[in-house]
C-alpha positions as a printed NumPy array, in Angstrom:
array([[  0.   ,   0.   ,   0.   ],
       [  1.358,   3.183,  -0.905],
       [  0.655,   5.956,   2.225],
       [  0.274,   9.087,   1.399],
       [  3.468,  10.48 ,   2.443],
       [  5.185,   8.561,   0.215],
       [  2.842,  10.078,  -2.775],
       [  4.113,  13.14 ,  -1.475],
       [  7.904,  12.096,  -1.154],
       [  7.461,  11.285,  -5.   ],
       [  6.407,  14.397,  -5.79 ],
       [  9.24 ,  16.37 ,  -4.25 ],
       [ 11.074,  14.337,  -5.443],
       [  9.706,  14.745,  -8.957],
       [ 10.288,  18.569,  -8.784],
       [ 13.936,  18.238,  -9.16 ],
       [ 14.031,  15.286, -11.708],
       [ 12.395,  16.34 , -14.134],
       [ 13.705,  20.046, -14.801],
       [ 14.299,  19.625, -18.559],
       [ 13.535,  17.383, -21.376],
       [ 16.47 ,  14.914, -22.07 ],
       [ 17.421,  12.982, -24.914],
       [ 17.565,   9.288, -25.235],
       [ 21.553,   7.868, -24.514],
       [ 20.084,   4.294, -24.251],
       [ 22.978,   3.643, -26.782],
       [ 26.011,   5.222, -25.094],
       [ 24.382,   3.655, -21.75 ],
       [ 24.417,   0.059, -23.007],
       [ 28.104,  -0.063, -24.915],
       [ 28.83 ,   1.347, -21.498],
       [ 27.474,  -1.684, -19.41 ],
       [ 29.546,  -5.268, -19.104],
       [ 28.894,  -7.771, -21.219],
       [ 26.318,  -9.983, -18.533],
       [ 24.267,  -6.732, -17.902],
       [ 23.93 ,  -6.456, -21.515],
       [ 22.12 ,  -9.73 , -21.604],
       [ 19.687,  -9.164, -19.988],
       [ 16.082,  -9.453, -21.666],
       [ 15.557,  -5.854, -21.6  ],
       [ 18.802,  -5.253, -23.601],
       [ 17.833,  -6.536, -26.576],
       [ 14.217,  -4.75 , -27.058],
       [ 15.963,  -1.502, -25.861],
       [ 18.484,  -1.584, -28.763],
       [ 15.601,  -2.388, -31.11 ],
       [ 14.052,   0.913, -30.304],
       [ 17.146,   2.616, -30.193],
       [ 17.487,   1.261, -33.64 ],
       [ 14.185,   2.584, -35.114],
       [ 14.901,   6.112, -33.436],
       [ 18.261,   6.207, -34.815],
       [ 16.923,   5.786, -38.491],
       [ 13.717,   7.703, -37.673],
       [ 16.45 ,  10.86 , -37.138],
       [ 19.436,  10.101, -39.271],
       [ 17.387,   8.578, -42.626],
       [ 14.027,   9.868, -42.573],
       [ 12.577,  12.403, -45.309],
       [ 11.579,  15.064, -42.395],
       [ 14.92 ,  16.006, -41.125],
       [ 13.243,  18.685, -38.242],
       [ 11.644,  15.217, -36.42 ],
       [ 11.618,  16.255, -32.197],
       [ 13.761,  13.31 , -30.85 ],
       [ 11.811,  14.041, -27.219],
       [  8.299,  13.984, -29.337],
       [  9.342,  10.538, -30.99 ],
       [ 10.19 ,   8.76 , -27.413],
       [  7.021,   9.87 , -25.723],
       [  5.025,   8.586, -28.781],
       [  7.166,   4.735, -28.443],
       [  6.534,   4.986, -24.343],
       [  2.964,   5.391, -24.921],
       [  3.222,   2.415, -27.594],
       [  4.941,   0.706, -25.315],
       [  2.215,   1.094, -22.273],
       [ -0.648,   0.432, -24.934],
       [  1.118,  -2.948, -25.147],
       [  0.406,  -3.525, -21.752],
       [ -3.156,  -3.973, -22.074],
       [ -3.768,  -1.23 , -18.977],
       [ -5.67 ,   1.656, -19.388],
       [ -4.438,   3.044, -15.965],
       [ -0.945,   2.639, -16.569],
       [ -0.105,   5.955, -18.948],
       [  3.091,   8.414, -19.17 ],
       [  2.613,  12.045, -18.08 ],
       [  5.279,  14.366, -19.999],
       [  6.169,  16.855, -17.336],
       [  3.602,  19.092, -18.425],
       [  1.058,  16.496, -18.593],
       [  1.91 ,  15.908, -15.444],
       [  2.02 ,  19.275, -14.004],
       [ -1.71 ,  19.489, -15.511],
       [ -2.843,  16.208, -14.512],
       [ -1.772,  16.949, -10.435],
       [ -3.256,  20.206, -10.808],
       [ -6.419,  18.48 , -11.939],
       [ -6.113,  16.46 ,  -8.969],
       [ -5.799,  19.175,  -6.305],
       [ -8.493,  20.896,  -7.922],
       [ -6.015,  24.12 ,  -8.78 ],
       [ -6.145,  26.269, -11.362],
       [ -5.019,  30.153, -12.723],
       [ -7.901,  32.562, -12.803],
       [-10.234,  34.899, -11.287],
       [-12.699,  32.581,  -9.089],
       [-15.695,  32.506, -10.818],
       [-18.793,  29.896, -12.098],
       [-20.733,  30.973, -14.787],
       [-23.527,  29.137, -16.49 ],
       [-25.899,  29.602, -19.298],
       [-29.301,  31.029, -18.793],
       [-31.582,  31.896, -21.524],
       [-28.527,  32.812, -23.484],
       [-26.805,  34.924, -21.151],
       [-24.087,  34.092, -19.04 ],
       [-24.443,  34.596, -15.675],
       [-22.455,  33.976, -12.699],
       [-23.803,  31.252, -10.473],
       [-20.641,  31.176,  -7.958],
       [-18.036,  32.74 ,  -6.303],
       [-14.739,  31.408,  -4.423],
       [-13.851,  32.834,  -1.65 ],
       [-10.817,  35.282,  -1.183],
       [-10.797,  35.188,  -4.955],
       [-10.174,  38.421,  -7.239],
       [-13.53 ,  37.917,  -8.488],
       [-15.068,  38.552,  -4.467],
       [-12.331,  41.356,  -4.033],
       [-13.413,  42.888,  -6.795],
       [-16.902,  43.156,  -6.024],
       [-18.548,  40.925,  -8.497],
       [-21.678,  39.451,  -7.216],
       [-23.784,  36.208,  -8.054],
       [-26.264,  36.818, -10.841],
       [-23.967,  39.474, -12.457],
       [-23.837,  38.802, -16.308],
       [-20.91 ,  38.237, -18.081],
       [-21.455,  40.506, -21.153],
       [-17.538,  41.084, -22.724],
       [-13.862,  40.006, -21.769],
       [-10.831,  41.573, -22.77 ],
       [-13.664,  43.944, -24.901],
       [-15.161,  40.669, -26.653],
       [-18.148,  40.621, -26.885],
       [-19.48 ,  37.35 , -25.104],
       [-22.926,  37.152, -26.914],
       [-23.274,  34.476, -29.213],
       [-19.732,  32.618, -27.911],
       [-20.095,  29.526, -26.139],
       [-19.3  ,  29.2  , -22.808],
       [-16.153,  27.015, -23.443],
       [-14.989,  29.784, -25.263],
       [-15.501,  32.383, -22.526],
       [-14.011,  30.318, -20.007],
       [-11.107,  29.766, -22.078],
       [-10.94 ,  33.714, -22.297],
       [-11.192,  34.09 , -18.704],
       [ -8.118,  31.676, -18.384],
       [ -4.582,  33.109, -18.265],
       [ -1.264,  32.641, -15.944],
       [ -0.81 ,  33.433, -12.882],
       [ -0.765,  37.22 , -11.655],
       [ -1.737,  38.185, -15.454],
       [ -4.504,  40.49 , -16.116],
       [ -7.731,  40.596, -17.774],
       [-10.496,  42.794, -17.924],
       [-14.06 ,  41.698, -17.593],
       [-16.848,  43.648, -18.259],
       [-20.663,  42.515, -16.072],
       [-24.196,  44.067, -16.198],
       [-26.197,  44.655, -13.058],
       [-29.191,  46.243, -12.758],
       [-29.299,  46.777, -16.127],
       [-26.015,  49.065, -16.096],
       [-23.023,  47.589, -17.277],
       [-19.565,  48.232, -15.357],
       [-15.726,  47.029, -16.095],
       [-13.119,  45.476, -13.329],
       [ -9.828,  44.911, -13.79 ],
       [ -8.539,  41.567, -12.36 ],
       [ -5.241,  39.763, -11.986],
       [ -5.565,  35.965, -12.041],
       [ -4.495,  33.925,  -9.034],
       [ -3.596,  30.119,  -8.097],
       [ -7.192,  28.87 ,  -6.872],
       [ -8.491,  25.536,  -5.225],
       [-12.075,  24.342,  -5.932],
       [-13.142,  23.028,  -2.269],
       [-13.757,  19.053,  -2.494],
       [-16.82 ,  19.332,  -0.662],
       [-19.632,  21.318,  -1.264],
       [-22.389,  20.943,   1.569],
       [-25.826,  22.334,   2.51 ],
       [-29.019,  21.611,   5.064],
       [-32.506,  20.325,   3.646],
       [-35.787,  20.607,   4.654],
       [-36.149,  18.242,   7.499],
       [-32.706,  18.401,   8.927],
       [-31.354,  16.082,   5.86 ],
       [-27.669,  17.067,   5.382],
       [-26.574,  17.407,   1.842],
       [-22.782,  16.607,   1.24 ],
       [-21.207,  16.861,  -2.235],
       [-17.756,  15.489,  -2.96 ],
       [-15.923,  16.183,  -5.956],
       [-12.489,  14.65 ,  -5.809],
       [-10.262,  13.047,  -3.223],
       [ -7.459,  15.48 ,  -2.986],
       [ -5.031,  15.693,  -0.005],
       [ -7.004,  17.737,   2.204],
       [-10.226,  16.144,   1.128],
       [-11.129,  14.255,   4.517],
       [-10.125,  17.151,   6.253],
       [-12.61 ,  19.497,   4.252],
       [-15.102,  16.705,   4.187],
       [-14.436,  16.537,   8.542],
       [-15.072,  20.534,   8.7  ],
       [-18.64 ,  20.185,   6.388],
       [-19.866,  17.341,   8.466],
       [-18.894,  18.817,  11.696],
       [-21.117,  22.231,  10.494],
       [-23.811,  19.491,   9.421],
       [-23.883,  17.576,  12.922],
       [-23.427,  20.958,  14.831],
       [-26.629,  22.662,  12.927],
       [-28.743,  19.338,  14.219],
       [-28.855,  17.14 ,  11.145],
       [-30.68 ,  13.912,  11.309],
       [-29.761,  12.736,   8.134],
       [-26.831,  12.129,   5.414],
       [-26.526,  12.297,   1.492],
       [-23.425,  11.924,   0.63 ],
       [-23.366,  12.718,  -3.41 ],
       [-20.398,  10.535,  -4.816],
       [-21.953,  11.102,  -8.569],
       [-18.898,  12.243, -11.392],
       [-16.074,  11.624,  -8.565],
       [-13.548,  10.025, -10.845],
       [-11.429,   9.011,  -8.004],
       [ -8.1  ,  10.788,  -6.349],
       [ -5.816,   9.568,  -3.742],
       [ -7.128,   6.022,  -2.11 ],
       [ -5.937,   7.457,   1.234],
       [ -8.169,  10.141,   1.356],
       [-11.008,   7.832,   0.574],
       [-10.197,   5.311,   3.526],
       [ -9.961,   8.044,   5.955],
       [-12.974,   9.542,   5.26 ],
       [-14.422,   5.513,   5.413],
       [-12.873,   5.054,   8.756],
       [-14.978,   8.096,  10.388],
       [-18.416,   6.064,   9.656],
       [-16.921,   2.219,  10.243],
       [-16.116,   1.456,  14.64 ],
       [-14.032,  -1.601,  12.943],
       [-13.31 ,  -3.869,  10.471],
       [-11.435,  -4.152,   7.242],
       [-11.663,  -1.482,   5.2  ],
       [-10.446,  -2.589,   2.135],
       [ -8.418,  -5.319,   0.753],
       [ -5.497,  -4.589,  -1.357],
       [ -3.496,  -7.661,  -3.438],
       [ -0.212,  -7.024,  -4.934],
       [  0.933,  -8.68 ,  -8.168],
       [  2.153, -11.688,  -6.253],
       [ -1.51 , -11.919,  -4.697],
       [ -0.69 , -11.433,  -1.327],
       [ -3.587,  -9.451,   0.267],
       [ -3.062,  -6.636,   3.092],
       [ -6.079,  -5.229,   4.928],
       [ -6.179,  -1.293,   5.621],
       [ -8.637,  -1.707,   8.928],
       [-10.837,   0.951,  11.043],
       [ -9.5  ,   2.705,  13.907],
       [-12.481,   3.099,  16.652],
       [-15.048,   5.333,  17.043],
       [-17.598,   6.061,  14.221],
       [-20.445,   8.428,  13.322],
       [-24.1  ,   6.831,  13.81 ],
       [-26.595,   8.829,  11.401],
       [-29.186,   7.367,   9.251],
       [-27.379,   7.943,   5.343],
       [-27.925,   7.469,   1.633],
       [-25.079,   7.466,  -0.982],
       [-25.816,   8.758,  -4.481],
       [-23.585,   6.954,  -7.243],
       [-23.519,   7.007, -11.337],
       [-21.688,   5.317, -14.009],
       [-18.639,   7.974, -12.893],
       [-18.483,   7.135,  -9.675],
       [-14.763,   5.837, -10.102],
       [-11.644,   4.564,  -7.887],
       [-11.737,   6.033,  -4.688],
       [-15.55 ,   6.6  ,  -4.878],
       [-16.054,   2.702,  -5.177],
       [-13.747,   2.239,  -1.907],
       [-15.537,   4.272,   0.168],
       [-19.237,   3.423,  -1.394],
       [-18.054,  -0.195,  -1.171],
       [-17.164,   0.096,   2.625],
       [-20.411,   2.056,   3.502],
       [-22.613,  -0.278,   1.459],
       [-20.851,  -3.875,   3.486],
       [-20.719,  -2.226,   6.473],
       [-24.438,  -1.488,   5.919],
       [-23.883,   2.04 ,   7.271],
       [-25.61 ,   3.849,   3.845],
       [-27.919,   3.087,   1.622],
       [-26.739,   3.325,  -2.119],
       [-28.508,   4.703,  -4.64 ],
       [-28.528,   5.753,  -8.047],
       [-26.86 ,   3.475, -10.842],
       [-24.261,   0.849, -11.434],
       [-20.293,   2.836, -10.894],
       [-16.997,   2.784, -13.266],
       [-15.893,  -0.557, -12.326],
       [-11.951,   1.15 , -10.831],
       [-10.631,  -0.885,  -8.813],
       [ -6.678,  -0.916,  -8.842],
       [ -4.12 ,   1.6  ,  -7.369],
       [ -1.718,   3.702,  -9.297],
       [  2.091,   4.926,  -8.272],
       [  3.458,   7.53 ,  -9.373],
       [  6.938,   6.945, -10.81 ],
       [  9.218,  10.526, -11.795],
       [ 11.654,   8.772, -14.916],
       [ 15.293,   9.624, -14.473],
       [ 15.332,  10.411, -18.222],
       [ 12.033,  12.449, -17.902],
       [  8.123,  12.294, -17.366],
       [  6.257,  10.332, -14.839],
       [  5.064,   7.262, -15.346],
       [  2.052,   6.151, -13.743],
       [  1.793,   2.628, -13.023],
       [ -1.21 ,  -0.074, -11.65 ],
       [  0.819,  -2.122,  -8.858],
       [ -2.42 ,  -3.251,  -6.717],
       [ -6.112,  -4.169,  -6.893],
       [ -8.657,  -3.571,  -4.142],
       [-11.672,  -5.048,  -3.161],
       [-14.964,  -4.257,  -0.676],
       [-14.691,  -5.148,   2.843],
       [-16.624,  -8.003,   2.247],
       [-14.29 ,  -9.308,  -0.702],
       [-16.4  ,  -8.095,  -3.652],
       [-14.381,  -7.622,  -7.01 ],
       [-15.005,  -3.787,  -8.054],
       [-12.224,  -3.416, -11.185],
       [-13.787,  -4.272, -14.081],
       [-17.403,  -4.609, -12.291],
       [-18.658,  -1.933, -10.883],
       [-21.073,  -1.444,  -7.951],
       [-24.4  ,  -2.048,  -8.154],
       [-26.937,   0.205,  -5.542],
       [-28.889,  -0.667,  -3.321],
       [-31.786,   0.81 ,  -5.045],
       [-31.093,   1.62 ,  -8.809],
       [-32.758,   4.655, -10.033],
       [-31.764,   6.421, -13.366],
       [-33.031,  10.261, -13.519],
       [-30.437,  11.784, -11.794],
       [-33.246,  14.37 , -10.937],
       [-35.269,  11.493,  -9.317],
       [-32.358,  10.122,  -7.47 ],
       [-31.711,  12.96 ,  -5.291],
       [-35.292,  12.892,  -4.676],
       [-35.379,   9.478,  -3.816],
       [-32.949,  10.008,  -1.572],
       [-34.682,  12.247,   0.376],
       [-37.572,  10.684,   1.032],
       [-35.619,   7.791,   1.577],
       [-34.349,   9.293,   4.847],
       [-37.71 ,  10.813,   5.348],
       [-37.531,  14.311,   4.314],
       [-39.462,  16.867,   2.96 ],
       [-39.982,  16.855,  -1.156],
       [-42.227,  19.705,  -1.627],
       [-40.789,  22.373,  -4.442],
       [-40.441,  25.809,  -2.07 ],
       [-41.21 ,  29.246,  -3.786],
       [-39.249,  31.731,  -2.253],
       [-40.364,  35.412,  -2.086],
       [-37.531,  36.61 ,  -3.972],
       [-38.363,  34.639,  -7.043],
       [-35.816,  31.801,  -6.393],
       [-36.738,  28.031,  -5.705],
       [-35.758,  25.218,  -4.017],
       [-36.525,  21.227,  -3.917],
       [-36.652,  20.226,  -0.407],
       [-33.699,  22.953,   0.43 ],
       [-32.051,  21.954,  -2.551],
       [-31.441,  24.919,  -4.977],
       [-33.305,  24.516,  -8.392],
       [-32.276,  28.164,  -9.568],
       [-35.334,  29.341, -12.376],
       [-35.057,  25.951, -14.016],
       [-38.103,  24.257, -12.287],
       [-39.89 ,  27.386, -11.445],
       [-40.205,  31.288, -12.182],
       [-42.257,  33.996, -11.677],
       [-43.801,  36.085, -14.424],
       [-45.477,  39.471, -13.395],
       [-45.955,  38.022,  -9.578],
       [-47.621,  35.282, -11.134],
       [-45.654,  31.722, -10.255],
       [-44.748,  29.592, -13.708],
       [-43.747,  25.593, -13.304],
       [-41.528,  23.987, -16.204],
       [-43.66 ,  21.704, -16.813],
       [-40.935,  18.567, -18.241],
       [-38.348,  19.186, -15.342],
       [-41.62 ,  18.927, -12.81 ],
       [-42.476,  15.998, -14.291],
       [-38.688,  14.248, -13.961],
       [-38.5  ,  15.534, -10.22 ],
       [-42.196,  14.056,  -8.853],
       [-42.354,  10.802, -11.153],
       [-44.951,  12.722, -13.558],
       [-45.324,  11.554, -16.979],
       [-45.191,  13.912, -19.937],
       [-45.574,  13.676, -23.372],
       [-46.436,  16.219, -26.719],
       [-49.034,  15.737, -29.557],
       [-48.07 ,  17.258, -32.569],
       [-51.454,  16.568, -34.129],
       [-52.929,  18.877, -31.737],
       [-50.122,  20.694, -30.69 ],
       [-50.628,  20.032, -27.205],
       [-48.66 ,  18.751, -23.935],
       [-50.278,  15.88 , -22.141],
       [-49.265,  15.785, -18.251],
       [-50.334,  12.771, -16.134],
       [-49.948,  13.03 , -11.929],
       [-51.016,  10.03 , -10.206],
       [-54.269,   8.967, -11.654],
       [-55.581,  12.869, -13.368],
       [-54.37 ,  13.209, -17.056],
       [-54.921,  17.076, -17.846],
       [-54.179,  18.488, -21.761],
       [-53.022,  21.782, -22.492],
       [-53.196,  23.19 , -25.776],
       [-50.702,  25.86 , -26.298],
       [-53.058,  28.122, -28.884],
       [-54.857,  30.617, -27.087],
       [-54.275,  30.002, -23.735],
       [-53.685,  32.074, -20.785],
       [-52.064,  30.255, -18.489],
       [-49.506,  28.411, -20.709],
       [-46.539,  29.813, -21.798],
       [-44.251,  28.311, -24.537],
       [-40.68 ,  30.05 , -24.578],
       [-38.239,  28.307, -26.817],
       [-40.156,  25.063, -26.886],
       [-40.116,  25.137, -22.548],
       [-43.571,  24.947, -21.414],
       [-44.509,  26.902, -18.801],
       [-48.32 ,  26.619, -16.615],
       [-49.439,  28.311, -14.344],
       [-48.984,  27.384, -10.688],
       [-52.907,  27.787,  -9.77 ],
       [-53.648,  25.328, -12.822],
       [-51.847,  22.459, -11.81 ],
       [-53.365,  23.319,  -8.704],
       [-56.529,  23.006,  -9.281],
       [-56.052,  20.313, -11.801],
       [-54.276,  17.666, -10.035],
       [-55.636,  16.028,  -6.699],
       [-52.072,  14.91 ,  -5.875],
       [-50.562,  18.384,  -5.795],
       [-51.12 ,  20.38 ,  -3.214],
       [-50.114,  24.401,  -2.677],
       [-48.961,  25.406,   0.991],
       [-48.474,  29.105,   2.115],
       [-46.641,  29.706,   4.622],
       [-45.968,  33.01 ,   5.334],
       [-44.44 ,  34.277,   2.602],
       [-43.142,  31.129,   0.959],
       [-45.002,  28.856,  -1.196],
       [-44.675,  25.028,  -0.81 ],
       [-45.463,  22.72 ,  -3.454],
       [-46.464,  19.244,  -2.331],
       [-46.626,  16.254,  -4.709],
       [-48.262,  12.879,  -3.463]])
């Protein structure tokens, strides 16, 4: 098993290996070597490539071939060969991206933007980041960077504008209020935050994490520590899209829910098997674990130990199927290679490379499986109108998606409220009308001539007092000045 520090060893190590690119000397190396070392099995395939190189850069037509460029292309043959799609070759830029990647850092300005009826609007802010020095708020648009224009551009593109190296400048240009205004930023290093977390309706705790980075348990300890302190009575723990990260991280945050046990078991290529067990004490709180066909690596550990252990509930669909362990290797001649030396398996022995996970309770609309969750643990679902024109499922922020209001008057999209509540939707074309069933009530709405449907851009919007009064299985709550809407 490869601890953490030693990851860490490799990478400082790394830092002063791999300052430059170097050429191949395998030649100069091997006349160099006695005659015994030379016979070795190695010795014979490395002159081979050798060989090809040689006449690749003495012979060939292009005489402006990169001699770095042509041995990265025969180590990735060479790893190809090896039938492993885990075991790759990082040049030292590759590298440098793909730990960056893995730490969740990045050069820029510390913003989230998204696209909303073809604007671009910024949904989040980091912390400490030039964006929150410099006063930008959430909901500002994005209308120009750098003086571009934004409108029409994709929001790849704008990102990738918005992009730069560290302590470089760019100039971004927002509308509030209907005003627009310029800043002038400098781009910083920036860490996304592992976990994101929140509190439902009902006490339910929400917990997001994104990646297992080295100070994910300790983020993940922090969130659930807020959770527990704010009286939560309930867990999700949403492992969906986690491709993985460091398999330490993943078996500390395990041990905090598991008193004792194995954890995992790891087998080396010689099939010896070494258990990583639980230390003692362990948080009792009912929990459900969301999971999806990206729930990778690391993920599988710690869903695997939750679901044996019987401490969660899974949910959601079948995972990756990851189930070895990478080492990270800095190459005396260059690059990093990283390379599968272990498999893992559930506390309870189950085979996860190759297989996946399969929940507890498989559900497939990832809209439905959050839900499912919920009620699961015996939370509210009801869709909550909020004064300010915002809305929420159960707590859960659904931004102007589900819901909106129109001249005080509350809108519901009527397709993403029929995902959410199990609601069954369908058009006719022939009468150019949506069909909406709710239980056992199947109500048309014809979208010629009718007040209280609106089509914009092919979304279909009714009125909140029409589904009220048109399904028996929805019922409309006010409280106060909130508006709760409950589905049976």
């Amino acid at each position: 098993m490869k601890k953490k520090i030693k990851q860490l060893l490799i990478w400082s190590t790394l830092i002063t290996s791999i300052s430059g690119g170097v050429a191949p000397v395998w030649a100069a190396e091997d006349a160099a070597q006695p005659q015994e070392a030379r016979n070795i099995p190695y010795a014979a395939q490395e002159a081979r490539i050798h060989e090809v190189l040689q006449k690749i850069m003495e012979e060939h037509l292009n005489s402006e071939h990169d001699i770095k460029r042509l041995t990265d292309g025969a180590i990735r043959g060479l790893l190809e060969e090896a039938g492993d799609p885990y075991t790759t070759y990082f040049t030292e830029q590759e590298f440098e991206d793909f730990y960056n990647g893995l730490e969740g850092t990045f050069a820029g300005i510390g913003i989230y933007i998204q696209q909303q009826d073809n604007k671009l609007i910024i949904q989040s802010i980091f912390e400490e980041s030039p964006a929150e020095k410099a006063g930008l708020r959430e909901g500002d648009e994005v209308v120009a960077v750098d003086g571009k224009r934004v409108a029409g551009q994709s929001i790849e593109q704008v990102t990738e504008w918005m992009k730069g190296e560290p302590d470089s400048s760019v100039e971004l240009t927002v509308k509030r209020g209907g005003k627009e205004h310029t800043v002038q930023l400098k781009r910083e290093i920036l860490q996304f935050s592992p976990v994101d977390s929140l509190m439902l309706d009902n006490k339910i705790g929400y917990m997001a994490l994104y990646t297992f980075s080295d100070n994910s348990a300790e983020v993940f300890r922090k969130h659930l520590s807020r959770l527990q302190s704010d009286g939560m009575e309930g867990l999700i723990l949403d492992l969906r899209d986690n491709g993985g990260g460091y398999l330490d991280a993943a078996i500390e945050i395990a041990d905090m829910f598991v008193d004792k046990g194995a954890l995992v078991h790891v087998k080396d290529r010689s099939g010896k098997l070494t258990d990583i067990s639980a230390k003692s004490g362990s948080i009792q709180i009912p929990m459900v674990v969301l999971v999806n066909g990206l729930t990778a690596s690391a993920s599988e550990v710690l869903t695997g130990v939750l679901k044996d252990y019987k401490v969660a509930t899974v949910i959601g669909t079948k995972t990756f199927g990851k189930g070895t362990v990478q080492e990270l290797i800095p190459l005396q001649k260059g690059g990093v290679l990283k390379l599968t030396v272990e498999e893992y398996f559930s506390p309870l022995m189950h085979k996860i490379n190759g297989q996946g996970i399969l929940p507890d309770i498989v559900v497939q609309n990832p809209d439905e499986q959050v839900m499912r969750a919920i009620s699961y643990l015996h939370g509210s679902t009801a869709l909550h109108l909020y004064p300010d024109g915002t809305a929420g499922v159960a707590g859960f922020p659904a931004g102007n998606s589900l819901a909106k209001k129109v001249g005080g008057k509350w809108f519901i999209a009527l397709r993403p409220f029929a995902e959410v509540y199990g609601c069954q939707i369908y058009w006719d074309g022939a009468r150019q009308q949506a069909v909406l069933r709710c239980g056992e009530v199947v109500r048309k709405y014809s979208t010629k001539n009718n007040t209280y449907l609106r089509n914009e851009k092919g979304t279909l919007w009714l009125a909140l007092d029409k589904l009220d009064s048109d399904f028996p299985s929805i019922f409309v709550e006010k409280r106060g000045g909130d508006i709760l809407v409950h589905v049976k």
